[in-house]
Amino acid sequence: MNWETERVLSTSKFFRAFSPSNIALAKYWGKRDVKLNLPTNGSLSVTLKSFGSFTTVEFDPSFSHDRLILNGAHEPENKMNKVARVLDEVRALAKTSMRARVQSMNNFPTAAGLASSASGLSAVTFAASQALGLNLDRAKLSEIARKGSGSACRSFWEGFVEWKQGDFDDGTDSVGSSVATKNHMPMKIFIAVVNQSQKNHASTGGMEHTKKTSPFFKAWVEHAQKQTPEIKTAVLSKDFEKLALLVESNCIAMHASAMASIPGIFYWQPQTLEIIQKVYQMRSMGLNLFFTIDAGPNVVIFSQEDSSSKVLSELNTLGVRILNTEIGDGARAFDPNEWQGEA
Ligand code: PMV
């Protein structure tokens, strides 16, 4: 299937973008402002090379309302909130009221905790602003995309990206910035897909529930505020062993805070734990790797290049689908000839 199921109008203002997903090594889990998606702590992510959203945004005076065609299907209007928020911001900057048609396709399983909202909302922000002739810098794009989905603000740079918590009430200082390039600390990235279906608690609801009811939420925020700079230091000093310890601790603390909510939120499934055990086992065999898990059951495994072929063959014994990629580039223009279909 093509990512555009409807033909782009010759009269419209349009732009095609690809934006990658990103995986947080230091997690964002908790909002101090729900409307602006301002976080309770900073976070740090890795940009994925080959998984993301191919997106065409088109503005035309003949469109009566905004529409989103996601993975070939028309999304109902009540699921348009995040996209509409971003489109409204871009329209205000471009001083236009033209409505948009957005056609977007992910080349990885949607809503399975692989941050499809990060790639999707960053792609819409980039394509919409380019379509309307705005030449926004990446920090401004990041600020707009954040209002659609927090993690989307980290998809505009290659390599390692930090999202600062920020101090301002309007969120203008709560944006992404580059920490290190994709070649700084090369790693193979494997995604063990435990379950491709939609996750059972969307991240916003999950975060709010954790914040309101979990006795561990405060401890999580303190832990995250201390750990994010430590994770950044481990990246900058290329200290893989330290990074492995910190990233796994950060992930487990985030999930523990969610699990302790009342009622509890469990993103993990039995196979998730099986894969964690496998990672521990591989490490005891001398392989260099670590895991992290977003708001879903899938496990993302980072491996140093010298360990990666052994890691992959061990992961293949688990009987789950393994997607594999590397660290890659941020959001960019997309030439339709690059389209290779779904992963
Ligand atoms: O940006 P959201 O609302 O999709 O939330 C992302 C939450 C996590 O993926 C669990 C953590 C993160 O920092 O990406």
XYZ file of C-alpha atoms and ligand atoms in Angstrom, residues 22 24 26-29 31 43 82 115 117 149-152 154 199 203-204 207 254 294-295, ligand 1:
37
model
C 12.762 7.855 18.809
C 13.968 7.308 25.206
C 15.875 8.584 29.927
C 12.081 8.511 29.966
C 9.436 11.202 29.995
C 6.634 10.066 32.294
C 3.270 16.237 32.821
C 14.449 13.095 28.922
C -3.283 15.944 18.478
C 6.193 5.917 19.887
C 2.939 9.487 17.977
C 2.823 14.664 21.511
C 5.610 15.208 24.029
C 8.057 12.676 22.644
C 7.614 14.138 19.115
C 12.837 14.806 20.108
C -1.583 -0.582 23.846
C 0.527 7.397 27.406
C -1.277 10.628 28.414
C 0.911 9.374 32.992
C 9.172 4.423 35.252
C 8.147 2.321 26.416
C 4.426 2.387 27.225
O 4.901 11.453 23.926
P 3.976 10.402 24.397
O 2.708 10.984 24.917
O 3.750 9.362 23.336
O 4.675 9.647 25.646
C 5.853 8.909 25.544
C 6.104 8.124 26.786
C 7.237 7.111 26.730
O 7.393 6.631 25.423
C 6.902 5.947 27.637
C 8.558 7.697 27.232
C 9.325 8.587 26.308
O 10.074 9.429 26.824
O 9.237 8.436 25.082
